Amino acid sequence: MLPRRSVHALSAAGKHALICSPCAPLQPTLRRTRSSSMAGNDALARRGKVLTVDTMNANVKKVEYAVRGPIVQRAVQIEKELKEGVKKPFNEVIKANIGDAHAMGQQPITFFRQVLALCSYPELLDDNKFPEDAKNRARRILKACGGSSIGAYTASQGIDCVRIDVARYIERRDGGISCDPDNIYLTTGASDGIVTILKLLTAGEGRTRTGVMISIPQYPLYSAAIAELGAVQINYYLNEEKCWSLDISELQRSLDAARQYCNPRVLCIINPGNPTGQVQSRQCIEDVIRFAAKERLFLMADEVYQDNVYAEGCAFHSFKKVLFEMGPEFSSTVELASFHSTSKCYMGECGLRGGYMEVINMDPEVKAQLTKLVSVRLCPPVPGQTLMGLVTNSPQPGEPSYAQFITERTATLNDLAQKAKLTEEILNTVPGIRCNPVQGAMYSFPQITLPERAIKEAKAKGQVPDMFYCMKLLEETGICLVPGSGFGQKEGTYHFRMTILPPTDKLKIMLDKLKEFHQRFTQQYS
Amino acid sequence: MLPRRSVHALSAAGKHALICSPCAPLQPTLRRTRSSSMAGNDALARRGKVLTVDTMNANVKKVEYAVRGPIVQRAVQIEKELKEGVKKPFNEVIKANIGDAHAMGQQPITFFRQVLALCSYPELLDDNKFPEDAKNRARRILKACGGSSIGAYTASQGIDCVRIDVARYIERRDGGISCDPDNIYLTTGASDGIVTILKLLTAGEGRTRTGVMISIPQYPLYSAAIAELGAVQINYYLNEEKCWSLDISELQRSLDAARQYCNPRVLCIINPGNPTGQVQSRQCIEDVIRFAAKERLFLMADEVYQDNVYAEGCAFHSFKKVLFEMGPEFSSTVELASFHSTSKCYMGECGLRGGYMEVINMDPEVKAQLTKLVSVRLCPPVPGQTLMGLVTNSPQPGEPSYAQFITERTATLNDLAQKAKLTEEILNTVPGIRCNPVQGAMYSFPQITLPERAIKEAKAKGQVPDMFYCMKLLEETGICLVPGSGFGQKEGTYHFRMTILPPTDKLKIMLDKLKEFHQRFTQQYS
């Protein structure tokens, strides 16, 4: 590293220092003296900001995103304190708050990274270190890029050949049901697609405002996007007693109530579930589709965990497949957008921000509006598009990378399945913690019993009780979880979300520490 | 390539086919017969869509983005026709509509791509083909990533060490004026940052609605974002007679008029100018800052072309630097957000979607809201973050890649400077075309004189006259430009935006063809 000018360390406060250029640096005191001698400008200086919390976008203020909320900010702080040598009853913070697989040690798929390297630096195409199938994939992507460079903009909807790969993948996944690449939009992670579709759907004012049905518990991207767009959040509750399953009667109750105060138009489903880890049965999906058809709801199916199904007897059924198997009276009418991502499953490539959405039965005029809307942001990041193309066009039997690809993928998925089981088992040995089977996805969402006295103390401190619990856990053990209140839960119940991602040995230690903590906490407040 | 199931070709229409899975495919006629026998469901099928242009987000409908608008869609169509063998009076479409450097043959910087390859596939760190400085940069980025993988999420504000690199870069650029890395937010291209800041600033209703001052001509991201957010667009006109300079009196006129119908809170400046190519003088920037201070406007400085300054006597002055040189009465009060990108300058890495913004004097509570807001989207793409880090921490004297880096960067910038000059010169030889000097950025924005009869014919066809002109140009020559109306222009004047990016030989041919076309067009309609 070369010697450089000194620079301020990253600080939490928004302050910044003054001039340190040709002229001598001004001291803050001097500065104040100077400016107080200039009446007009001083008035200026004292006048408030143009942009304050009182004058900013009110919808943005309502946005909450617990997965990276206050508890995570405190975790980052604690990490810094540890580095600075502050003594703690633990040596490291375990971030089990977010589905960030690589950060937890999961290894990327070699083939994917080889192709990314080849696309980034095409001189490597002459290197015999890389297998031919990786080179072929890279050549195909580069040929599809302007100037054969991943540095060129692509079509806003995404690279044509990647969208064809995605369509082929969907057809294979869904037993041959046809998929038109023109219905595929590549996105910057699934979040981008979800927000875009919600944006199209948000309209009306007051009682005609668009209502969006989301599960409780939910992934807080939904509530955040709904708040930001000024749409109306409609809660339907998953049935914790029945392994977080979805009851149509609850959908109906929730919808009927919402019709009194808004215009419900969208039904969002997360399957496999986040944070709840349930995998929906084919029957349930069919019932949901029937419900959406009857009640005229636009269906949004968040299927980013489609490869993460662990429990025996469970299988992933895509909404698209079930819709088309239900026959044309449904498949030609129900409007559906389905979302996928490179961030989850066995890939875990969160940092690449790759994803796609498939839109079904979208009005062609609306589709034109969608295409226009995404064009304003030019295009999704090309490495993420490339990766989405690789996930959907992975090495095939007979190709040189096939064996290694299958080995790596299988190892990762088996490991996740074991950790899902382990998490459930250990948690359920703790009195006061009750954990449903982690059928899929990457999280457990156990219910915790909190002593009355703990609830009272939390409330006295102005904290939600499960936030109080998780904060204490973090301070005492270094384990960073997200309180259930960040996802929503039935009044009077408390939960946390914990990823199953840490390496098995670490996961075991973490679960043991958690067990100990819970017992101590319960004792302390009983 | 392996044999695959057939898939529908990419089609413009949104149609998709029916089931082609285990059971025999249903014919559309059969389908209709079947469903018409089911009274209830048939009613369902006939009922309209949930989401139509009449029921969708009205703000989204107002969004326009000419850079990828109808003319570009037609250009893509023509490209397909050419591939299919349709005879045209030209062999290829030249896309001079968008600042897409690599697509026009500009070469990426070798060093940047080496580091990206190393980060993508760290096994290459053992390869002696890569220079040590590239390896060091890659190691530093990987160390900052969770699990040493660019596949991990980063902090939502961006990787710490990249933000430090950005801050150091800004300090060097601005002659030592201090920059706090905590004021740096990495973004998904500059567009992402611009929309985010506009989002924070949008509030109020009716006459209290946030007004955003933008130059006319402008880069249509601004008008698009303002429309989508439901803010009020306030136009101030650049002075074409004075080389597209900015007059404070015009700012004042525009602002005073706007105060009658909205709450003007933001002043957006693009410097160097897009689409107009002017470079603002230091004096002008000082005047703008004084104006913003006096009128209490939040300043947004779009400085993505900061390395693209070609004209003699012109230099890039950052708003940040000028603000701080004006003394604390300004530097401690005026709120400023400045934007940069990896897409322009000598890098041209549009596909990576890298960028940053620096916020100055932002209210700390608002800053906390900003940090929360960006956390919902998790993080900007890590390859783009990496690239932003490399741009701001490029090879230094003494490092092995320094010489090649300087050679490549200089060649690209010199080439652009020559093409800027060439474009201006050739365009100004054409009677009826008047082109201001392209002092900076990547575009010329000449005024064109259109014969009355052409204007009448365009209007009869319901087309804006310069769209009519550009469409005809595209059909007859294959040259794709963007009509001036897509950027805004003074009533009764007509322009087009043309990038200076094609390789010199191609640029010459293009300009000659354009000259010929303009003469033919003028003759035809005179």
PDB file of C-alpha atoms in Angstrom, chain A residues 2 4 6-8 10-22 31 38 41 44-45 47-53 55-57 60-61 63 65 68 98-100 102-103 113-114 117 119-121 124 127 129-130 146-147 149-156 160 163-164 168 171-172 175-176 178-183 195 199-203 221 224 228 265 293 296 324 328-329 332-333 335 344 348-353 360-361 363 365-367 369 372-373 375-379 381-383 393 396, chain B residues 2 4 6-8 10-22 31 38 41 44-45 47-53 55-57 60-61 63 65 68 98-100 102-103 113-114 117 119-121 124 127 129-130 146-147 149-156 160 163-164 168 171 175-176 178 180-183 195 199-203 221 224 228 265 293 296 324 328-329 332-333 335 344 348-353 360-361 363 365-367 369 372-373 375-379 381-383 393 396 399:
ATOM      1  CA  LEU A   2       1.160   3.469  -0.784  1.00  0.00           C
ATOM      2  CA  ARG A   4      -1.787   8.409   1.565  1.00  0.00           C
ATOM      3  CA  SER A   6      -4.883  10.975   6.337  1.00  0.00           C
ATOM      4  CA  VAL A   7      -8.590  10.553   6.204  1.00  0.00           C
ATOM      5  CA  HIS A   8     -11.233  10.598   8.899  1.00  0.00           C
ATOM      6  CA  LEU A  10     -15.571   6.017   9.599  1.00  0.00           C
ATOM      7  CA  SER A  11     -17.641   7.629  12.289  1.00  0.00           C
ATOM      8  CA  ALA A  12     -21.220   7.141  13.251  1.00  0.00           C
ATOM      9  CA  ALA A  13     -21.898  10.864  13.374  1.00  0.00           C
ATOM     10  CA  GLY A  14     -22.511  12.811  10.208  1.00  0.00           C
ATOM     11  CA  LYS A  15     -19.961  15.514  11.025  1.00  0.00           C
ATOM     12  CA  HIS A  16     -17.254  16.482   8.601  1.00  0.00           C
ATOM     13  CA  ALA A  17     -14.234  18.618   9.026  1.00  0.00           C
ATOM     14  CA  LEU A  18     -13.314  21.912   7.457  1.00  0.00           C
ATOM     15  CA  ILE A  19     -10.904  23.045   4.816  1.00  0.00           C
ATOM     16  CA  CYS A  20      -7.391  21.617   5.056  1.00  0.00           C
ATOM     17  CA  SER A  21      -6.253  22.797   1.636  1.00  0.00           C
ATOM     18  CA  PRO A  22      -3.838  25.543   0.468  1.00  0.00           C
ATOM     19  CA  ARG A  31     -15.178  29.985  12.158  1.00  0.00           C
ATOM     20  CA  MET A  38     -21.478  38.808   9.055  1.00  0.00           C
ATOM     21  CA  ASN A  41     -24.859  35.224   6.361  1.00  0.00           C
ATOM     22  CA  LEU A  44     -28.429  32.056   6.915  1.00  0.00           C
ATOM     23  CA  ALA A  45     -26.239  29.784   8.993  1.00  0.00           C
ATOM     24  CA  ARG A  47     -31.651  29.053   9.665  1.00  0.00           C
ATOM     25  CA  GLY A  48     -32.609  25.376   9.682  1.00  0.00           C
ATOM     26  CA  LYS A  49     -31.978  22.775   7.048  1.00  0.00           C
ATOM     27  CA  VAL A  50     -33.999  22.508   3.863  1.00  0.00           C
ATOM     28  CA  LEU A  51     -34.396  18.802   4.494  1.00  0.00           C
ATOM     29  CA  THR A  52     -35.334  17.737   8.016  1.00  0.00           C
ATOM     30  CA  VAL A  53     -37.269  14.839   9.484  1.00  0.00           C
ATOM     31  CA  THR A  55     -40.081  18.175   6.009  1.00  0.00           C
ATOM     32  CA  MET A  56     -38.952  14.903   4.449  1.00  0.00           C
ATOM     33  CA  ASN A  57     -41.002  12.247   2.695  1.00  0.00           C
ATOM     34  CA  VAL A  60     -40.024   7.000   3.973  1.00  0.00           C
ATOM     35  CA  LYS A  61     -40.193   7.716   7.697  1.00  0.00           C
ATOM     36  CA  VAL A  63     -40.365   2.393   6.448  1.00  0.00           C
ATOM     37  CA  TYR A  65     -36.500  -3.006   7.928  1.00  0.00           C
ATOM     38  CA  ARG A  68     -30.808  -4.532   9.183  1.00  0.00           C
ATOM     39  CA  ILE A  98     -29.594 -12.301   7.742  1.00  0.00           C
ATOM     40  CA  GLY A  99     -29.580 -14.970   5.045  1.00  0.00           C
ATOM     41  CA  ASP A 100     -26.034 -14.181   3.998  1.00  0.00           C
ATOM     42  CA  HIS A 102     -21.124 -16.759   1.973  1.00  0.00           C
ATOM     43  CA  ALA A 103     -20.559 -14.550   5.003  1.00  0.00           C
ATOM     44  CA  ARG A 113     -17.115 -18.022 -10.394  1.00  0.00           C
ATOM     45  CA  GLN A 114     -15.009 -19.299 -13.268  1.00  0.00           C
ATOM     46  CA  ALA A 117     -13.899 -14.313 -14.016  1.00  0.00           C
ATOM     47  CA  CYS A 119     -16.490 -12.554 -18.478  1.00  0.00           C
ATOM     48  CA  SER A 120     -14.670  -9.953 -16.385  1.00  0.00           C
ATOM     49  CA  TYR A 121     -11.301 -10.548 -17.998  1.00  0.00           C
ATOM     50  CA  LEU A 124      -8.507 -15.720 -19.560  1.00  0.00           C
ATOM     51  CA  ASP A 127      -6.009 -19.993 -20.354  1.00  0.00           C
ATOM     52  CA  LYS A 129      -6.852 -23.718 -16.615  1.00  0.00           C
ATOM     53  CA  PHE A 130     -10.539 -23.129 -17.316  1.00  0.00           C
ATOM     54  CA  GLY A 146     -22.496  -4.729 -26.663  1.00  0.00           C
ATOM     55  CA  GLY A 147     -18.834  -4.591 -27.685  1.00  0.00           C
ATOM     56  CA  SER A 149     -18.129  -6.375 -22.734  1.00  0.00           C
ATOM     57  CA  ILE A 150     -20.047  -6.865 -19.505  1.00  0.00           C
ATOM     58  CA  GLY A 151     -19.354  -3.144 -19.101  1.00  0.00           C
ATOM     59  CA  ALA A 152     -21.967  -2.294 -21.736  1.00  0.00           C
ATOM     60  CA  TYR A 153     -25.572  -1.598 -20.854  1.00  0.00           C
ATOM     61  CA  THR A 154     -27.894  -4.460 -21.712  1.00  0.00           C
ATOM     62  CA  ALA A 155     -31.540  -4.299 -22.701  1.00  0.00           C
ATOM     63  CA  SER A 156     -33.430  -3.004 -19.662  1.00  0.00           C
ATOM     64  CA  ASP A 160     -31.941 -11.879 -24.387  1.00  0.00           C
ATOM     65  CA  ARG A 163     -33.942 -14.578 -20.470  1.00  0.00           C
ATOM     66  CA  ILE A 164     -34.140 -17.568 -22.812  1.00  0.00           C
ATOM     67  CA  ARG A 168     -35.972 -22.955 -20.364  1.00  0.00           C
ATOM     68  CA  GLU A 171     -40.080 -25.051 -18.369  1.00  0.00           C
ATOM     69  CA  ARG A 172     -37.908 -27.862 -17.002  1.00  0.00           C
ATOM     70  CA  GLY A 175     -42.659 -30.229 -16.151  1.00  0.00           C
ATOM     71  CA  GLY A 176     -42.737 -28.666 -19.575  1.00  0.00           C
ATOM     72  CA  SER A 178     -44.356 -23.322 -21.678  1.00  0.00           C
ATOM     73  CA  CYS A 179     -42.567 -20.103 -20.697  1.00  0.00           C
ATOM     74  CA  ASP A 180     -42.203 -17.089 -22.956  1.00  0.00           C
ATOM     75  CA  PRO A 181     -38.842 -15.318 -22.479  1.00  0.00           C
ATOM     76  CA  ASP A 182     -40.700 -12.106 -23.168  1.00  0.00           C
ATOM     77  CA  ASN A 183     -42.442 -12.553 -19.793  1.00  0.00           C
ATOM     78  CA  VAL A 195     -40.896  -3.339  -5.397  1.00  0.00           C
ATOM     79  CA  LYS A 199     -45.240   0.141  -7.576  1.00  0.00           C
ATOM     80  CA  LEU A 200     -47.311  -0.616 -10.681  1.00  0.00           C
ATOM     81  CA  LEU A 201     -50.180  -1.796  -8.492  1.00  0.00           C
ATOM     82  CA  THR A 202     -50.286   1.174  -6.128  1.00  0.00           C
ATOM     83  CA  ALA A 203     -53.099   3.601  -6.950  1.00  0.00           C
ATOM     84  CA  LEU A 221     -39.229  -5.905   2.419  1.00  0.00           C
ATOM     85  CA  ALA A 224     -41.215  -1.471   3.842  1.00  0.00           C
ATOM     86  CA  GLU A 228     -42.778   3.744   1.011  1.00  0.00           C
ATOM     87  CA  ARG A 265     -55.765  -5.863  -5.117  1.00  0.00           C
ATOM     88  CA  ALA A 293     -59.344 -15.744  -8.919  1.00  0.00           C
ATOM     89  CA  ARG A 296     -59.794 -10.725  -8.182  1.00  0.00           C
ATOM     90  CA  PHE A 324     -51.425 -23.997 -15.422  1.00  0.00           C
ATOM     91  CA  PRO A 328     -57.277 -22.563 -18.782  1.00  0.00           C
ATOM     92  CA  GLU A 329     -60.095 -20.983 -16.809  1.00  0.00           C
ATOM     93  CA  SER A 332     -55.625 -17.606 -18.808  1.00  0.00           C
ATOM     94  CA  THR A 333     -57.038 -15.227 -16.229  1.00  0.00           C
ATOM     95  CA  GLU A 335     -52.439 -12.441 -12.987  1.00  0.00           C
ATOM     96  CA  LYS A 344     -30.513 -17.977  -1.882  1.00  0.00           C
ATOM     97  CA  GLY A 348     -26.064 -17.763  -1.885  1.00  0.00           C
ATOM     98  CA  GLU A 349     -24.614 -15.106  -4.188  1.00  0.00           C
ATOM     99  CA  CYS A 350     -26.263 -12.147  -2.432  1.00  0.00           C
ATOM    100  CA  GLY A 351     -23.611  -9.596  -3.368  1.00  0.00           C
ATOM    101  CA  LEU A 352     -24.126 -10.080  -7.091  1.00  0.00           C
ATOM    102  CA  ARG A 353     -27.718  -8.802  -6.918  1.00  0.00           C
ATOM    103  CA  ILE A 360     -48.209 -14.158 -16.316  1.00  0.00           C
ATOM    104  CA  ASN A 361     -51.428 -12.768 -17.778  1.00  0.00           C
ATOM    105  CA  ASP A 363     -52.223  -6.788 -19.509  1.00  0.00           C
ATOM    106  CA  GLU A 365     -50.435  -2.237 -22.039  1.00  0.00           C
ATOM    107  CA  VAL A 366     -49.324  -2.571 -18.424  1.00  0.00           C
ATOM    108  CA  LYS A 367     -46.431  -4.710 -19.582  1.00  0.00           C
ATOM    109  CA  GLN A 369     -45.497   0.435 -18.916  1.00  0.00           C
ATOM    110  CA  LYS A 372     -40.721   1.603 -19.813  1.00  0.00           C
ATOM    111  CA  LEU A 373     -40.409   1.903 -16.044  1.00  0.00           C
ATOM    112  CA  SER A 375     -35.715   1.339 -18.670  1.00  0.00           C
ATOM    113  CA  VAL A 376     -35.265   4.452 -16.496  1.00  0.00           C
ATOM    114  CA  ARG A 377     -32.753   2.504 -14.399  1.00  0.00           C
ATOM    115  CA  LEU A 378     -31.043   1.381 -17.612  1.00  0.00           C
ATOM    116  CA  CYS A 379     -30.314  -2.274 -16.752  1.00  0.00           C
ATOM    117  CA  PRO A 381     -26.014  -5.286 -13.059  1.00  0.00           C
ATOM    118  CA  VAL A 382     -24.532  -7.505 -15.756  1.00  0.00           C
ATOM    119  CA  PRO A 383     -22.545  -9.828 -13.428  1.00  0.00           C
ATOM    120  CA  ASN A 393     -28.220 -23.005 -17.468  1.00  0.00           C
ATOM    121  CA  GLN A 396     -25.264 -30.597 -17.904  1.00  0.00           C
TER     122      GLN A 396
ATOM    123  CA  LEU B   2     -26.721 -29.431 -25.433  1.00  0.00           C
ATOM    124  CA  ARG B   4     -32.864 -28.548 -25.151  1.00  0.00           C
ATOM    125  CA  SER B   6     -37.902 -25.873 -27.665  1.00  0.00           C
ATOM    126  CA  VAL B   7     -38.686 -22.481 -26.304  1.00  0.00           C
ATOM    127  CA  HIS B   8     -40.613 -19.596 -27.766  1.00  0.00           C
ATOM    128  CA  LEU B  10     -38.417 -13.661 -27.933  1.00  0.00           C
ATOM    129  CA  SER B  11     -41.560 -11.993 -29.155  1.00  0.00           C
ATOM    130  CA  ALA B  12     -42.745  -8.448 -28.806  1.00  0.00           C
ATOM    131  CA  ALA B  13     -46.233  -9.482 -27.749  1.00  0.00           C
ATOM    132  CA  GLY B  14     -46.904 -10.590 -24.212  1.00  0.00           C
ATOM    133  CA  LYS B  15     -48.720 -13.784 -25.245  1.00  0.00           C
ATOM    134  CA  HIS B  16     -47.683 -17.136 -23.905  1.00  0.00           C
ATOM    135  CA  ALA B  17     -48.684 -20.598 -24.901  1.00  0.00           C
ATOM    136  CA  LEU B  18     -50.600 -23.235 -23.018  1.00  0.00           C
ATOM    137  CA  ILE B  19     -49.682 -26.450 -21.290  1.00  0.00           C
ATOM    138  CA  CYS B  20     -47.380 -28.736 -23.240  1.00  0.00           C
ATOM    139  CA  SER B  21     -46.652 -31.103 -20.376  1.00  0.00           C
ATOM    140  CA  PRO B  22     -47.592 -34.730 -19.638  1.00  0.00           C
ATOM    141  CA  ARG B  31     -60.016 -24.338 -24.416  1.00  0.00           C
ATOM    142  CA  MET B  38     -68.466 -23.646 -17.025  1.00  0.00           C
ATOM    143  CA  ASN B  41     -65.500 -19.646 -14.382  1.00  0.00           C
ATOM    144  CA  LEU B  44     -64.274 -14.995 -14.404  1.00  0.00           C
ATOM    145  CA  ALA B  45     -62.344 -15.391 -17.630  1.00  0.00           C
ATOM    146  CA  ARG B  47     -63.884 -10.236 -16.431  1.00  0.00           C
ATOM    147  CA  GLY B  48     -61.087  -7.760 -16.963  1.00  0.00           C
ATOM    148  CA  LYS B  49     -57.635  -7.738 -15.477  1.00  0.00           C
ATOM    149  CA  VAL B  50     -56.918  -6.644 -11.927  1.00  0.00           C
ATOM    150  CA  LEU B  51     -54.106  -4.460 -13.227  1.00  0.00           C
ATOM    151  CA  THR B  52     -54.844  -2.323 -16.282  1.00  0.00           C
ATOM    152  CA  VAL B  53     -53.573   1.005 -17.554  1.00  0.00           C
ATOM    153  CA  THR B  55     -56.115   1.052 -12.591  1.00  0.00           C
ATOM    154  CA  MET B  56     -52.333   1.211 -12.395  1.00  0.00           C
ATOM    155  CA  ASN B  57     -50.116   3.772 -10.685  1.00  0.00           C
ATOM    156  CA  VAL B  60     -45.741   5.607 -13.452  1.00  0.00           C
ATOM    157  CA  LYS B  61     -47.813   6.305 -16.556  1.00  0.00           C
ATOM    158  CA  VAL B  63     -42.835   8.592 -16.644  1.00  0.00           C
ATOM    159  CA  TYR B  65     -37.411   8.075 -20.698  1.00  0.00           C
ATOM    160  CA  ARG B  68     -34.570   4.175 -24.317  1.00  0.00           C
ATOM    161  CA  ILE B  98     -26.934   6.314 -25.349  1.00  0.00           C
ATOM    162  CA  GLY B  99     -23.635   6.887 -23.575  1.00  0.00           C
ATOM    163  CA  ASP B 100     -22.679   3.231 -23.767  1.00  0.00           C
ATOM    164  CA  HIS B 102     -17.988  -0.290 -24.398  1.00  0.00           C
ATOM    165  CA  ALA B 103     -20.809  -1.068 -26.800  1.00  0.00           C
ATOM    166  CA  ARG B 113     -10.845  -6.108 -15.121  1.00  0.00           C
ATOM    167  CA  GLN B 114      -7.944  -8.033 -13.639  1.00  0.00           C
ATOM    168  CA  ALA B 117     -11.544 -11.418 -12.206  1.00  0.00           C
ATOM    169  CA  CYS B 119     -12.294 -11.059  -6.815  1.00  0.00           C
ATOM    170  CA  SER B 120     -14.684 -13.299  -8.748  1.00  0.00           C
ATOM    171  CA  TYR B 121     -12.384 -16.313  -8.709  1.00  0.00           C
ATOM    172  CA  LEU B 124      -6.387 -16.735  -9.602  1.00  0.00           C
ATOM    173  CA  ASP B 127      -1.554 -17.126 -10.860  1.00  0.00           C
ATOM    174  CA  LYS B 129      -0.058 -13.808 -14.757  1.00  0.00           C
ATOM    175  CA  PHE B 130      -1.574 -11.102 -12.613  1.00  0.00           C
ATOM    176  CA  GLY B 146     -18.053 -11.408   4.614  1.00  0.00           C
ATOM    177  CA  GLY B 147     -16.515 -14.863   4.205  1.00  0.00           C
ATOM    178  CA  SER B 149     -16.574 -13.481  -0.916  1.00  0.00           C
ATOM    179  CA  ILE B 150     -18.045 -10.829  -3.203  1.00  0.00           C
ATOM    180  CA  GLY B 151     -21.145 -13.016  -2.953  1.00  0.00           C
ATOM    181  CA  ALA B 152     -21.803 -11.787   0.603  1.00  0.00           C
ATOM    182  CA  TYR B 153     -23.987  -8.792   1.331  1.00  0.00           C
ATOM    183  CA  THR B 154     -22.020  -5.708   2.288  1.00  0.00           C
ATOM    184  CA  ALA B 155     -23.073  -2.880   4.570  1.00  0.00           C
ATOM    185  CA  SER B 156     -25.985  -1.124   2.873  1.00  0.00           C
ATOM    186  CA  ASP B 160     -16.076   0.488   4.422  1.00  0.00           C
ATOM    187  CA  ARG B 163     -15.916   4.368   1.035  1.00  0.00           C
ATOM    188  CA  ILE B 164     -12.549   5.329   2.500  1.00  0.00           C
ATOM    189  CA  ARG B 168      -9.472   9.934  -0.291  1.00  0.00           C
ATOM    190  CA  GLU B 171      -9.875  14.889  -1.031  1.00  0.00           C
ATOM    191  CA  GLY B 175      -7.158  19.958  -3.287  1.00  0.00           C
ATOM    192  CA  GLY B 176      -7.261  18.512   0.188  1.00  0.00           C
ATOM    193  CA  SER B 178     -11.625  16.958   3.932  1.00  0.00           C
ATOM    194  CA  ASP B 180     -15.724  12.000   5.763  1.00  0.00           C
ATOM    195  CA  PRO B 181     -16.260   8.424   4.494  1.00  0.00           C
ATOM    196  CA  ASP B 182     -19.400   8.390   6.562  1.00  0.00           C
ATOM    197  CA  ASN B 183     -20.890  10.888   4.091  1.00  0.00           C
ATOM    198  CA  VAL B 195     -33.660   8.837  -7.193  1.00  0.00           C
ATOM    199  CA  LYS B 199     -37.353  10.447  -2.782  1.00  0.00           C
ATOM    200  CA  LEU B 200     -36.260  11.836   0.593  1.00  0.00           C
ATOM    201  CA  LEU B 201     -37.082  15.345  -0.578  1.00  0.00           C
ATOM    202  CA  THR B 202     -40.554  14.666  -1.947  1.00  0.00           C
ATOM    203  CA  ALA B 203     -43.306  15.767   0.417  1.00  0.00           C
ATOM    204  CA  LEU B 221     -33.804  10.421 -15.431  1.00  0.00           C
ATOM    205  CA  ALA B 224     -38.839  10.458 -14.908  1.00  0.00           C
ATOM    206  CA  GLU B 228     -42.795   8.749 -10.540  1.00  0.00           C
ATOM    207  CA  ARG B 265     -36.823  22.779  -2.450  1.00  0.00           C
ATOM    208  CA  ALA B 293     -28.157  29.455  -0.067  1.00  0.00           C
ATOM    209  CA  ARG B 296     -32.892  27.737   0.638  1.00  0.00           C
ATOM    210  CA  PHE B 324     -15.850  24.853   0.827  1.00  0.00           C
ATOM    211  CA  PRO B 328     -17.893  28.382   6.383  1.00  0.00           C
ATOM    212  CA  GLU B 329     -20.984  30.573   6.050  1.00  0.00           C
ATOM    213  CA  SER B 332     -21.565  24.738   6.948  1.00  0.00           C
ATOM    214  CA  THR B 333     -25.075  25.494   5.728  1.00  0.00           C
ATOM    215  CA  GLU B 335     -27.046  21.046   1.755  1.00  0.00           C
ATOM    216  CA  LYS B 344     -18.776   7.401 -17.707  1.00  0.00           C
ATOM    217  CA  GLY B 348     -17.399   3.478 -19.342  1.00  0.00           C
ATOM    218  CA  GLU B 349     -18.315   0.479 -17.174  1.00  0.00           C
ATOM    219  CA  CYS B 350     -22.080   0.969 -17.428  1.00  0.00           C
ATOM    220  CA  GLY B 351     -22.988  -2.692 -16.983  1.00  0.00           C
ATOM    221  CA  LEU B 352     -21.356  -2.918 -13.558  1.00  0.00           C
ATOM    222  CA  ARG B 353     -23.774  -0.356 -12.067  1.00  0.00           C
ATOM    223  CA  ILE B 360     -22.843  17.398   2.759  1.00  0.00           C
ATOM    224  CA  ASN B 361     -24.606  19.186   5.606  1.00  0.00           C
ATOM    225  CA  ASP B 363     -29.372  16.740   8.882  1.00  0.00           C
ATOM    226  CA  GLU B 365     -31.700  12.533  11.551  1.00  0.00           C
ATOM    227  CA  VAL B 366     -32.368  12.611   7.820  1.00  0.00           C
ATOM    228  CA  LYS B 367     -29.100  10.804   7.255  1.00  0.00           C
ATOM    229  CA  GLN B 369     -33.440   7.837   7.539  1.00  0.00           C
ATOM    230  CA  LYS B 372     -32.438   2.985   6.823  1.00  0.00           C
ATOM    231  CA  LEU B 373     -33.997   3.487   3.404  1.00  0.00           C
ATOM    232  CA  SER B 375     -30.881  -0.910   3.862  1.00  0.00           C
ATOM    233  CA  VAL B 376     -34.200  -2.200   2.503  1.00  0.00           C
ATOM    234  CA  ARG B 377     -32.454  -2.976  -0.788  1.00  0.00           C
ATOM    235  CA  LEU B 378     -29.663  -4.682   1.192  1.00  0.00           C
ATOM    236  CA  CYS B 379     -26.614  -3.436  -0.735  1.00  0.00           C
ATOM    237  CA  PRO B 381     -23.906  -4.879  -6.369  1.00  0.00           C
ATOM    238  CA  VAL B 382     -20.463  -5.792  -5.036  1.00  0.00           C
ATOM    239  CA  PRO B 383     -18.664  -5.890  -8.419  1.00  0.00           C
ATOM    240  CA  ASN B 393      -7.812   3.994  -5.804  1.00  0.00           C
ATOM    241  CA  GLN B 396      -0.088   4.799  -8.340  1.00  0.00           C
ATOM    242  CA  GLU B 399       3.090   0.196  -8.824  1.00  0.00           C
TER     243      GLU B 399
END
